């Protein structure tokens, strides 16, 4: 039977000294014997102060991606593009992780995992040591129809 993966953005946080105006795009790709589904969660410019953990503005709707046949090992590639928005020149960072999880076979209960993805952003032109790390906490749920 067909399997799907639902990705929900739970919280966001940042630690650093480069600013507190952030926007980001989380791209997800699901692989199960080849690429099965892709999607994005985009969060527009908003305020996120250093040291704060909060629910993302909106919050953004979860994305639901096809994942092929159930009962197999899934690989979910998460790519996070983050930008600290400045008046003159915005600073950006990008990271990519591969997350592995099983998918349920037909008639089995959904499988839920939580993970985090973090990206470092450095102030440009880098004359001062100003950096930040943006961290997103996600829930991934694999279910079979």
PDB file of C-alpha atoms in Angstrom:
ATOM      1  CA  UNK A   1       0.000   0.000   0.000  1.00  0.00           C
ATOM      2  CA  UNK A   2       0.991   3.618  -0.431  1.00  0.00           C
ATOM      3  CA  UNK A   3       2.866   5.353   2.354  1.00  0.00           C
ATOM      4  CA  UNK A   4       3.107   9.059   3.081  1.00  0.00           C
ATOM      5  CA  UNK A   5       5.254  11.224   5.322  1.00  0.00           C
ATOM      6  CA  UNK A   6       3.815  14.245   7.107  1.00  0.00           C
ATOM      7  CA  UNK A   7       6.341  16.852   8.269  1.00  0.00           C
ATOM      8  CA  UNK A   8       5.270  19.336  10.928  1.00  0.00           C
ATOM      9  CA  UNK A   9       7.377  22.274  12.096  1.00  0.00           C
ATOM     10  CA  UNK A  10       7.053  22.341  15.912  1.00  0.00           C
ATOM     11  CA  UNK A  11       9.413  25.036  17.193  1.00  0.00           C
ATOM     12  CA  UNK A  12      12.152  27.415  16.117  1.00  0.00           C
ATOM     13  CA  UNK A  13      14.982  28.917  18.139  1.00  0.00           C
ATOM     14  CA  UNK A  14      18.175  30.847  17.562  1.00  0.00           C
ATOM     15  CA  UNK A  15      21.321  31.567  19.499  1.00  0.00           C
ATOM     16  CA  UNK A  16      23.610  34.334  18.355  1.00  0.00           C
ATOM     17  CA  UNK A  17      24.460  37.974  18.007  1.00  0.00           C
ATOM     18  CA  UNK A  18      23.754  38.905  14.374  1.00  0.00           C
ATOM     19  CA  UNK A  19      20.130  40.040  14.670  1.00  0.00           C
ATOM     20  CA  UNK A  20      16.583  38.889  15.238  1.00  0.00           C
ATOM     21  CA  UNK A  21      14.804  39.250  11.872  1.00  0.00           C
ATOM     22  CA  UNK A  22      14.665  35.779  10.286  1.00  0.00           C
ATOM     23  CA  UNK A  23      13.132  33.976   7.335  1.00  0.00           C
ATOM     24  CA  UNK A  24      13.750  30.438   6.140  1.00  0.00           C
ATOM     25  CA  UNK A  25      12.790  27.667   3.774  1.00  0.00           C
ATOM     26  CA  UNK A  26      12.833  23.991   4.742  1.00  0.00           C
ATOM     27  CA  UNK A  27      12.941  21.680   1.723  1.00  0.00           C
ATOM     28  CA  UNK A  28      12.116  17.989   2.197  1.00  0.00           C
ATOM     29  CA  UNK A  29      12.657  15.053  -0.166  1.00  0.00           C
ATOM     30  CA  UNK A  30      11.475  11.516   0.574  1.00  0.00           C
ATOM     31  CA  UNK A  31      13.381   8.576  -0.902  1.00  0.00           C
ATOM     32  CA  UNK A  32      12.178   4.953  -0.972  1.00  0.00           C
ATOM     33  CA  UNK A  33      13.931   3.125  -3.818  1.00  0.00           C
ATOM     34  CA  UNK A  34      14.219   6.485  -5.556  1.00  0.00           C
ATOM     35  CA  UNK A  35      12.740   9.941  -5.042  1.00  0.00           C
ATOM     36  CA  UNK A  36       9.031   9.695  -4.140  1.00  0.00           C
ATOM     37  CA  UNK A  37       8.032  13.165  -2.927  1.00  0.00           C
ATOM     38  CA  UNK A  38       9.223  16.740  -2.412  1.00  0.00           C
ATOM     39  CA  UNK A  39       7.860  19.753  -0.568  1.00  0.00           C
ATOM     40  CA  UNK A  40       8.713  23.022   1.186  1.00  0.00           C
ATOM     41  CA  UNK A  41       7.797  24.843   4.352  1.00  0.00           C
ATOM     42  CA  UNK A  42       8.478  28.566   3.935  1.00  0.00           C
ATOM     43  CA  UNK A  43       8.411  30.994   6.838  1.00  0.00           C
ATOM     44  CA  UNK A  44       8.377  34.697   6.007  1.00  0.00           C
ATOM     45  CA  UNK A  45      10.391  37.394   7.779  1.00  0.00           C
ATOM     46  CA  UNK A  46       9.574  37.574  11.472  1.00  0.00           C
ATOM     47  CA  UNK A  47      11.191  38.348  14.817  1.00  0.00           C
ATOM     48  CA  UNK A  48      13.103  35.606  16.656  1.00  0.00           C
ATOM     49  CA  UNK A  49      15.307  36.853  19.479  1.00  0.00           C
ATOM     50  CA  UNK A  50      18.457  35.100  20.597  1.00  0.00           C
ATOM     51  CA  UNK A  51      17.763  32.494  23.267  1.00  0.00           C
ATOM     52  CA  UNK A  52      14.035  32.273  22.472  1.00  0.00           C
ATOM     53  CA  UNK A  53      12.218  29.096  21.486  1.00  0.00           C
ATOM     54  CA  UNK A  54       8.802  29.631  19.953  1.00  0.00           C
ATOM     55  CA  UNK A  55       6.179  28.205  17.650  1.00  0.00           C
ATOM     56  CA  UNK A  56       6.824  29.509  14.126  1.00  0.00           C
ATOM     57  CA  UNK A  57       4.507  32.319  12.997  1.00  0.00           C
ATOM     58  CA  UNK A  58       1.330  31.034  11.414  1.00  0.00           C
ATOM     59  CA  UNK A  59       2.148  28.276  12.268  1.00  0.00           C
ATOM     60  CA  UNK A  60       2.903  26.913   8.784  1.00  0.00           C
ATOM     61  CA  UNK A  61       0.765  24.006   7.633  1.00  0.00           C
ATOM     62  CA  UNK A  62       2.380  20.561   7.709  1.00  0.00           C
ATOM     63  CA  UNK A  63       3.457  19.126   4.372  1.00  0.00           C
ATOM     64  CA  UNK A  64       2.361  15.677   3.250  1.00  0.00           C
ATOM     65  CA  UNK A  65       4.681  13.822   0.875  1.00  0.00           C
ATOM     66  CA  UNK A  66       4.232  10.515  -0.951  1.00  0.00           C
ATOM     67  CA  UNK A  67       6.712   7.888   0.223  1.00  0.00           C
ATOM     68  CA  UNK A  68       6.142   4.857  -2.014  1.00  0.00           C
ATOM     69  CA  UNK A  69       5.323   1.427  -0.648  1.00  0.00           C
ATOM     70  CA  UNK A  70       5.197   0.905   3.115  1.00  0.00           C
ATOM     71  CA  UNK A  71       7.360  -1.525   5.047  1.00  0.00           C
ATOM     72  CA  UNK A  72      10.653  -0.107   3.764  1.00  0.00           C
ATOM     73  CA  UNK A  73      13.371   2.136   5.153  1.00  0.00           C
ATOM     74  CA  UNK A  74      12.797   5.775   4.194  1.00  0.00           C
ATOM     75  CA  UNK A  75      15.438   8.435   3.765  1.00  0.00           C
ATOM     76  CA  UNK A  76      14.223  11.981   4.244  1.00  0.00           C
ATOM     77  CA  UNK A  77      16.611  14.694   3.040  1.00  0.00           C
ATOM     78  CA  UNK A  78      16.057  17.989   4.855  1.00  0.00           C
ATOM     79  CA  UNK A  79      17.676  21.149   3.474  1.00  0.00           C
ATOM     80  CA  UNK A  80      17.361  24.336   5.514  1.00  0.00           C
ATOM     81  CA  UNK A  81      18.041  27.735   3.922  1.00  0.00           C
ATOM     82  CA  UNK A  82      18.002  30.471   6.602  1.00  0.00           C
ATOM     83  CA  UNK A  83      18.450  34.224   6.286  1.00  0.00           C
ATOM     84  CA  UNK A  84      18.942  36.830   8.975  1.00  0.00           C
ATOM     85  CA  UNK A  85      17.446  39.869   7.260  1.00  0.00           C
ATOM     86  CA  UNK A  86      19.459  43.119   7.459  1.00  0.00           C
ATOM     87  CA  UNK A  87      18.815  46.557   6.043  1.00  0.00           C
ATOM     88  CA  UNK A  88      21.902  46.634   3.812  1.00  0.00           C
ATOM     89  CA  UNK A  89      23.004  43.027   3.315  1.00  0.00           C
ATOM     90  CA  UNK A  90      21.230  39.934   4.593  1.00  0.00           C
ATOM     91  CA  UNK A  91      23.244  36.989   5.912  1.00  0.00           C
ATOM     92  CA  UNK A  92      22.390  33.434   4.919  1.00  0.00           C
ATOM     93  CA  UNK A  93      23.324  29.870   5.687  1.00  0.00           C
ATOM     94  CA  UNK A  94      22.395  26.451   4.365  1.00  0.00           C
ATOM     95  CA  UNK A  95      22.607  22.926   5.754  1.00  0.00           C
ATOM     96  CA  UNK A  96      21.433  19.497   4.675  1.00  0.00           C
ATOM     97  CA  UNK A  97      20.823  16.328   6.705  1.00  0.00           C
ATOM     98  CA  UNK A  98      19.580  12.868   5.801  1.00  0.00           C
ATOM     99  CA  UNK A  99      17.141  11.344   8.289  1.00  0.00           C
ATOM    100  CA  UNK A 100      16.362   7.614   8.151  1.00  0.00           C
ATOM    101  CA  UNK A 101      13.199   6.028   9.522  1.00  0.00           C
ATOM    102  CA  UNK A 102      11.096   2.932   8.882  1.00  0.00           C
ATOM    103  CA  UNK A 103       7.741   3.152   7.148  1.00  0.00           C
ATOM    104  CA  UNK A 104       4.784   1.152   8.438  1.00  0.00           C
ATOM    105  CA  UNK A 105       3.513  -1.805   6.474  1.00  0.00           C
ATOM    106  CA  UNK A 106      -0.130  -1.968   5.430  1.00  0.00           C
ATOM    107  CA  UNK A 107      -2.459  -1.914   8.448  1.00  0.00           C
ATOM    108  CA  UNK A 108       0.289  -0.945  10.917  1.00  0.00           C
ATOM    109  CA  UNK A 109       0.172   2.089  13.195  1.00  0.00           C
ATOM    110  CA  UNK A 110       1.914   5.279  12.024  1.00  0.00           C
ATOM    111  CA  UNK A 111       5.570   5.727  12.983  1.00  0.00           C
ATOM    112  CA  UNK A 112       6.442   9.095  14.520  1.00  0.00           C
ATOM    113  CA  UNK A 113       9.910  10.540  15.003  1.00  0.00           C
ATOM    114  CA  UNK A 114      11.091  13.968  16.109  1.00  0.00           C
ATOM    115  CA  UNK A 115      14.334  15.526  14.962  1.00  0.00           C
ATOM    116  CA  UNK A 116      16.120  18.855  14.788  1.00  0.00           C
ATOM    117  CA  UNK A 117      17.883  20.599  11.951  1.00  0.00           C
ATOM    118  CA  UNK A 118      20.269  23.499  12.626  1.00  0.00           C
ATOM    119  CA  UNK A 119      22.070  25.959  10.395  1.00  0.00           C
ATOM    120  CA  UNK A 120      24.851  28.413  11.175  1.00  0.00           C
ATOM    121  CA  UNK A 121      24.758  31.949   9.791  1.00  0.00           C
ATOM    122  CA  UNK A 122      27.765  34.272   9.898  1.00  0.00           C
ATOM    123  CA  UNK A 123      27.671  38.062   9.618  1.00  0.00           C
ATOM    124  CA  UNK A 124      29.133  39.236   6.333  1.00  0.00           C
ATOM    125  CA  UNK A 125      31.726  40.661   5.590  1.00  0.00           C
ATOM    126  CA  UNK A 126      32.962  38.977   8.753  1.00  0.00           C
ATOM    127  CA  UNK A 127      34.933  41.865  10.237  1.00  0.00           C
ATOM    128  CA  UNK A 128      33.456  41.020  13.615  1.00  0.00           C
ATOM    129  CA  UNK A 129      32.837  37.590  15.109  1.00  0.00           C
ATOM    130  CA  UNK A 130      29.073  37.682  14.787  1.00  0.00           C
ATOM    131  CA  UNK A 131      27.320  34.365  14.244  1.00  0.00           C
ATOM    132  CA  UNK A 132      24.004  32.664  14.959  1.00  0.00           C
ATOM    133  CA  UNK A 133      22.574  29.164  14.860  1.00  0.00           C
ATOM    134  CA  UNK A 134      18.922  28.687  13.859  1.00  0.00           C
ATOM    135  CA  UNK A 135      17.383  25.395  15.033  1.00  0.00           C
ATOM    136  CA  UNK A 136      14.065  23.893  13.937  1.00  0.00           C
ATOM    137  CA  UNK A 137      12.354  21.030  15.752  1.00  0.00           C
ATOM    138  CA  UNK A 138      10.290  18.792  13.458  1.00  0.00           C
ATOM    139  CA  UNK A 139       7.860  15.899  13.724  1.00  0.00           C
ATOM    140  CA  UNK A 140       7.967  13.298  10.947  1.00  0.00           C
ATOM    141  CA  UNK A 141       5.080  10.846  10.735  1.00  0.00           C
ATOM    142  CA  UNK A 142       5.080   7.939   8.288  1.00  0.00           C
ATOM    143  CA  UNK A 143       1.693   6.311   7.717  1.00  0.00           C
ATOM    144  CA  UNK A 144       0.207   3.815   5.273  1.00  0.00           C
ATOM    145  CA  UNK A 145      -3.188   4.134   3.627  1.00  0.00           C
TER     146      UNK A 145
END
